[in-house]
PDB file of C-alpha atoms in Angstrom:
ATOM      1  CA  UNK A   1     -85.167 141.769 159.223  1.00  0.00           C
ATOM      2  CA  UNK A   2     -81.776 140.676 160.884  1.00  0.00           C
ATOM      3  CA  UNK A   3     -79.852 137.488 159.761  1.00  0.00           C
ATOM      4  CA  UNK A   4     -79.523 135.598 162.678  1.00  0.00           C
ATOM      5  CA  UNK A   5     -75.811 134.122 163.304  1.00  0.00           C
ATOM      6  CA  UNK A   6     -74.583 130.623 163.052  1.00  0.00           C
ATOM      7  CA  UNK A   7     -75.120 129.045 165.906  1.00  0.00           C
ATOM      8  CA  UNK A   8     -71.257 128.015 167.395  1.00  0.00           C
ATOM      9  CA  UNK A   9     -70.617 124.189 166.183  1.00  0.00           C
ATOM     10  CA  UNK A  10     -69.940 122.678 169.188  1.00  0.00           C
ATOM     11  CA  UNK A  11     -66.793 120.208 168.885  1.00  0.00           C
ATOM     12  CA  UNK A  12     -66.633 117.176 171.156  1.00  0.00           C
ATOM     13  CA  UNK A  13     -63.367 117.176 173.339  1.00  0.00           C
ATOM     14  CA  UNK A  14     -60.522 114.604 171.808  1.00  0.00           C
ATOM     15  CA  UNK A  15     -59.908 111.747 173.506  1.00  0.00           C
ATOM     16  CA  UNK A  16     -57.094 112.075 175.820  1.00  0.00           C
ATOM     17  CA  UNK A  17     -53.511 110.260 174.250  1.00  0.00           C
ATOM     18  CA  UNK A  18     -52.501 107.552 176.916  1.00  0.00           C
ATOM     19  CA  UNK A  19     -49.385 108.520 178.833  1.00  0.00           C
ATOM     20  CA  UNK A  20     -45.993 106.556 177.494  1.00  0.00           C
ATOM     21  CA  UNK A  21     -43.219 106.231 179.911  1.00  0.00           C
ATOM     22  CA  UNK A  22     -40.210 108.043 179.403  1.00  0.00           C
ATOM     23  CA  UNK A  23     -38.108 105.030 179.310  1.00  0.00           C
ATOM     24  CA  UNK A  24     -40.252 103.914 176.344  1.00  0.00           C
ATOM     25  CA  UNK A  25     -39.322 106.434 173.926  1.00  0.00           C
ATOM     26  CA  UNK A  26     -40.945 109.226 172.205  1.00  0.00           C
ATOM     27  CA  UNK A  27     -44.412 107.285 171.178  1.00  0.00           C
ATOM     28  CA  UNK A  28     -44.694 108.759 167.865  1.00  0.00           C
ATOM     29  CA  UNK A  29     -48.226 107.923 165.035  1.00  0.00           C
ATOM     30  CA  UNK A  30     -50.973 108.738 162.352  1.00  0.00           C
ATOM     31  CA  UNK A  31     -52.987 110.508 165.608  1.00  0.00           C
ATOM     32  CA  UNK A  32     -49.980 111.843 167.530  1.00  0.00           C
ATOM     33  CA  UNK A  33     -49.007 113.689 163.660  1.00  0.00           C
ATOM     34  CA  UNK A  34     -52.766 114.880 163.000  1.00  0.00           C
ATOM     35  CA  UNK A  35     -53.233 116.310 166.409  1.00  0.00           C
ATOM     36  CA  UNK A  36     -49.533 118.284 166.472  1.00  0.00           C
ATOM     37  CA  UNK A  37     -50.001 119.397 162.983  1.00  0.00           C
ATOM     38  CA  UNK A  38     -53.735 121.035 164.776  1.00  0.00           C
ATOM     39  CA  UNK A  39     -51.606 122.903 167.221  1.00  0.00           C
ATOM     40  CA  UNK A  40     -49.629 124.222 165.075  1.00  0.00           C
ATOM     41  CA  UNK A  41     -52.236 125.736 162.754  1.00  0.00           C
ATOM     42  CA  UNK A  42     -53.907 127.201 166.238  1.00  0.00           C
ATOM     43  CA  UNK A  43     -50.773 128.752 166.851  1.00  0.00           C
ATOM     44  CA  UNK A  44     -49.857 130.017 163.426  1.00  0.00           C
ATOM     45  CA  UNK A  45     -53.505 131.792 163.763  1.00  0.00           C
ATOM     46  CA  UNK A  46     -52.355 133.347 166.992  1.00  0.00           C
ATOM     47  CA  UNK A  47     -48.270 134.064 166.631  1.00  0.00           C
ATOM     48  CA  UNK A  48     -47.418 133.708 163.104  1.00  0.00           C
ATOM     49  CA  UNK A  49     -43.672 134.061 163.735  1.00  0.00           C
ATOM     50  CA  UNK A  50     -43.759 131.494 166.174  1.00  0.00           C
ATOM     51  CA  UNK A  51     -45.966 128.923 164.038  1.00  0.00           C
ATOM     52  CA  UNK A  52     -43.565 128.927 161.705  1.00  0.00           C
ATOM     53  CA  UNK A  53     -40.875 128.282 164.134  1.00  0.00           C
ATOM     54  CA  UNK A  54     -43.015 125.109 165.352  1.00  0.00           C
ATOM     55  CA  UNK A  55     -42.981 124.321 161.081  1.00  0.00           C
ATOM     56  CA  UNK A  56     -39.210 123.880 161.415  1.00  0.00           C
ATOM     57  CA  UNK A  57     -39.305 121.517 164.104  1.00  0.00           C
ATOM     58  CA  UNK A  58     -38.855 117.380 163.932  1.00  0.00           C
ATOM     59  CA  UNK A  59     -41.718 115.915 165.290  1.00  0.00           C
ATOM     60  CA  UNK A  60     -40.281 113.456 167.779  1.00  0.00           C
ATOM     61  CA  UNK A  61     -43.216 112.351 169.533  1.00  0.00           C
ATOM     62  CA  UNK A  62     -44.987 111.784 173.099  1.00  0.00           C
ATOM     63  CA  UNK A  63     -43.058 110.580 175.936  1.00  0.00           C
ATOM     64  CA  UNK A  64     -43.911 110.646 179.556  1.00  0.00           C
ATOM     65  CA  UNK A  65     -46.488 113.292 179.529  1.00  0.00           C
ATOM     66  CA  UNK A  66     -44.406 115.785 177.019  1.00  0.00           C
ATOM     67  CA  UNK A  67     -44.825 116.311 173.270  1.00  0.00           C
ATOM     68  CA  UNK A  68     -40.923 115.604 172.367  1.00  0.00           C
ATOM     69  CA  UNK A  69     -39.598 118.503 169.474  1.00  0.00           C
ATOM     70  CA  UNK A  70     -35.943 118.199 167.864  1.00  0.00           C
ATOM     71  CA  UNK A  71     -34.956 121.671 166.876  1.00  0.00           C
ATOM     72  CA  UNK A  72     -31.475 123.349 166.433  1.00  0.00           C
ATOM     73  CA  UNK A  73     -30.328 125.858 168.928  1.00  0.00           C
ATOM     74  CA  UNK A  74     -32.335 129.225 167.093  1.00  0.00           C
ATOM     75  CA  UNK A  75     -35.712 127.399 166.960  1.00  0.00           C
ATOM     76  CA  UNK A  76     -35.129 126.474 170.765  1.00  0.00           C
ATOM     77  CA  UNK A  77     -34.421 129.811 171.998  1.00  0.00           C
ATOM     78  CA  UNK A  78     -37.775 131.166 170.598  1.00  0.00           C
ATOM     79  CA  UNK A  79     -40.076 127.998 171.575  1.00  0.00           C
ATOM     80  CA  UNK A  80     -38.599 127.894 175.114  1.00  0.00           C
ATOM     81  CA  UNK A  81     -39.425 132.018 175.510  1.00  0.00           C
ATOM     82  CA  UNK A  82     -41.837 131.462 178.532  1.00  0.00           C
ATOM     83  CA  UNK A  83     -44.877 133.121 176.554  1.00  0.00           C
ATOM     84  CA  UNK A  84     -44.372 131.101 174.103  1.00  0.00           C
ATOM     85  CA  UNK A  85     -44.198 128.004 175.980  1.00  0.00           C
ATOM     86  CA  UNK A  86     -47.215 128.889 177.798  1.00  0.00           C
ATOM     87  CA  UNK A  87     -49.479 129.194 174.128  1.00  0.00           C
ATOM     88  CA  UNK A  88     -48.082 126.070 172.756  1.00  0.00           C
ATOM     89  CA  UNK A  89     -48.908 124.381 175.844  1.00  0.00           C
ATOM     90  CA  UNK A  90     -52.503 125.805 176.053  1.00  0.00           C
ATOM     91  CA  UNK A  91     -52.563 124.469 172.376  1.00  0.00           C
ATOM     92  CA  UNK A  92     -50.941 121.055 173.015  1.00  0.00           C
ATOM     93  CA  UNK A  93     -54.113 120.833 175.947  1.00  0.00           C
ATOM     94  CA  UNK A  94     -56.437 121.673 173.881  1.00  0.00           C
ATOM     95  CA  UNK A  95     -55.871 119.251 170.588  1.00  0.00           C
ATOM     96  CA  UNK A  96     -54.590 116.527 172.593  1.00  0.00           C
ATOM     97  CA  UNK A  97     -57.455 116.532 175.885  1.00  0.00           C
ATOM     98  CA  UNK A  98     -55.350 116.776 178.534  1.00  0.00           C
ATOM     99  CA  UNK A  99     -52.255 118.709 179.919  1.00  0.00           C
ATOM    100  CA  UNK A 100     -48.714 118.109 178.064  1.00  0.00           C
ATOM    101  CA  UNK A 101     -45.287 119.570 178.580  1.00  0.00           C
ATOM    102  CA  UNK A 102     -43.446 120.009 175.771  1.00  0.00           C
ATOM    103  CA  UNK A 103     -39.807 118.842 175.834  1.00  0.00           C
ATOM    104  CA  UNK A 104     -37.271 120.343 172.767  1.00  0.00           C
ATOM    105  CA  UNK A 105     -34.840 118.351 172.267  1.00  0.00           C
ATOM    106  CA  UNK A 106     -31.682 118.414 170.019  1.00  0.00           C
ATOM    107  CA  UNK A 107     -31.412 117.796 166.800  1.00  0.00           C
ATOM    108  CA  UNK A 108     -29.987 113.656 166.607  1.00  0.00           C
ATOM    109  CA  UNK A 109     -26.618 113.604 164.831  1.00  0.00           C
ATOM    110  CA  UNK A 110     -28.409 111.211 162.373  1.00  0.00           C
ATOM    111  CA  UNK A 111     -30.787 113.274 161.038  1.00  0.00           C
ATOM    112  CA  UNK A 112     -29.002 116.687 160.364  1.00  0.00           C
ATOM    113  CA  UNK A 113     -29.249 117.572 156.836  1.00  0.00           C
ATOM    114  CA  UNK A 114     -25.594 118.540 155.389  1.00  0.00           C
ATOM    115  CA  UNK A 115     -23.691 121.577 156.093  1.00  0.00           C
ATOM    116  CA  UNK A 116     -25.394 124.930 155.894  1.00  0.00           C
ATOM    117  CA  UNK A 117     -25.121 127.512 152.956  1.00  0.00           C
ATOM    118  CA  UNK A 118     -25.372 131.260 153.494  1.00  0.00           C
ATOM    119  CA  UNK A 119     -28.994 130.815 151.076  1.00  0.00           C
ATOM    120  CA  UNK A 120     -30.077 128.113 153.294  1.00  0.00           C
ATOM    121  CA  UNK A 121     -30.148 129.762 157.080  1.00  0.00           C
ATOM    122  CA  UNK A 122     -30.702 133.220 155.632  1.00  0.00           C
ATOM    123  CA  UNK A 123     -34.513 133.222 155.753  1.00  0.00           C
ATOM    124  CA  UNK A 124     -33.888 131.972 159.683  1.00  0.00           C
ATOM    125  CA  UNK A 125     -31.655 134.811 160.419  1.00  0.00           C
ATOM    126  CA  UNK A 126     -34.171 137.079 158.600  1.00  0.00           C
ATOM    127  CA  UNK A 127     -36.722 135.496 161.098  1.00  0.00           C
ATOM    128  CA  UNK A 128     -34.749 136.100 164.073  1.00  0.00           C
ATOM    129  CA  UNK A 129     -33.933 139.844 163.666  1.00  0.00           C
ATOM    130  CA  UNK A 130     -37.287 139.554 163.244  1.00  0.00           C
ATOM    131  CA  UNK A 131     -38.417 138.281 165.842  1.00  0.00           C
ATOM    132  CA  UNK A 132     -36.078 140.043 168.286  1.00  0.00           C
ATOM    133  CA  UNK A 133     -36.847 143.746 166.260  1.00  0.00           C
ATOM    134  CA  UNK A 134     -33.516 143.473 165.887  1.00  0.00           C
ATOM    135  CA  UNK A 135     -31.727 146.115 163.696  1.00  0.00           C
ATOM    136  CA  UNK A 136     -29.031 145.132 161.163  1.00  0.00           C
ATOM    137  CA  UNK A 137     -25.592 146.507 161.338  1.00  0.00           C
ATOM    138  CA  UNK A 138     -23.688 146.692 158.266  1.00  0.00           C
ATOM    139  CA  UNK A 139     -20.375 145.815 159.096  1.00  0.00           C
ATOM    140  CA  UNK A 140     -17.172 146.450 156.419  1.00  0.00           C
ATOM    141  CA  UNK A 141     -15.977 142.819 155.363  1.00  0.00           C
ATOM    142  CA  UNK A 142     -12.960 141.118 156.593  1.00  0.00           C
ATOM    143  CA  UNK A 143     -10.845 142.309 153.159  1.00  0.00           C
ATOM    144  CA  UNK A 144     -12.073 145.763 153.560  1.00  0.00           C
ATOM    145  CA  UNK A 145     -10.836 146.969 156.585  1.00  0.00           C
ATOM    146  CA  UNK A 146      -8.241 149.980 156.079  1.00  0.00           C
ATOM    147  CA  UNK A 147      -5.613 150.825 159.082  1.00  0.00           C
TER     148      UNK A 147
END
C-alpha cells in the first residue's frame, strides 16, 4: 500500500502593514524585521547569490508603500537588476500581504563602518565576478612593469 502525502498546511495570509507616509520616515519594528528577514530566506531558497546580497543590506524600514534598503553602490547594482527586483518584490508581497516597492537607498554617512581593507571587500568582489561570470585578469603590479 501507498503512503499517502501530507496534505499542504495551509498558511493564513499576513495581515497587510499599514502604509506610512513618506514624509514620516522609514517606519521601521519587531514585525517590519520578522517579516523582511522571511523574504529574505524565500529568496536565498530561490537566488542564493542574490539572498546574500539582501544579507548585506541595512534594514531601513517601510515608508510610503516601499521597503527602504541602505546598501553601498555593488549591493545596489545587483538588487536593482530588473529580475531581481521583480523576485524580491513578489517576496516583499507575499510576507508582507500586499504590494511594496522596494526603495535602496545609500548608505547614511553615519553608519559606514571604517575604511575598507583588501580582506574585508574581497569576499564581495569574489561575489561579483561571480555573479557577473566574470573572468579574472591577472594583471603585472604597478612595480613590475618593465619598458
Amino acid at each position: 500500500p501507498a503512503a499517502a502525502a501530507p496534505a499542504p498546511v495551509a498558511r493564513p495570509a499576513p495581515e497587510p502593514v499599514a502604509a506610512v507616509g513618506v514624509e514620516d520616515g522609514p517606519q521601521l519594528d519587531e514585525s517590519v524585521e520578522l517579516r523582511w528577514r522571511g523574504v529574505v530566506a524565500a529568496v536565498n531558497m530561490r537566488k542564493r547569490m542574490l539572498g546574500a546580497f539582501l544579507e548585506d543590506c541595512r534594514l531601513a524600514g517601510l515608508a510610503g508603500g516601499a521597503l527602504v534598503l541602505a546598501m553601498d553602490d555593488l549591493h545596489r547594482a545587483v538588487v536593482d537588476a530588473s529580475e531581481h527586483r521583480a523576485l524580491v518584490r513578489e517576496e516583499l508581497g507575499r510576507a508582507f500581504g500586499s504590494p511594496l516597492d522596494l526603495r535602496c537607498v545609500p548608505l547614511d554617512g553615519a553608519v559606514r563602518p571604517r575604511p575598507a581593507s583588501l580582506s574585508d571587500v574581497k569576499p564581495l568582489i569574489d561575489r561579483a565576478i561571480e555573479f557577473f561570470d566574470g573572468e579574472v585578469i591577472e594583471r603585472p603590479g604597478r612595480g613590475d612593469r618593465s619598458t
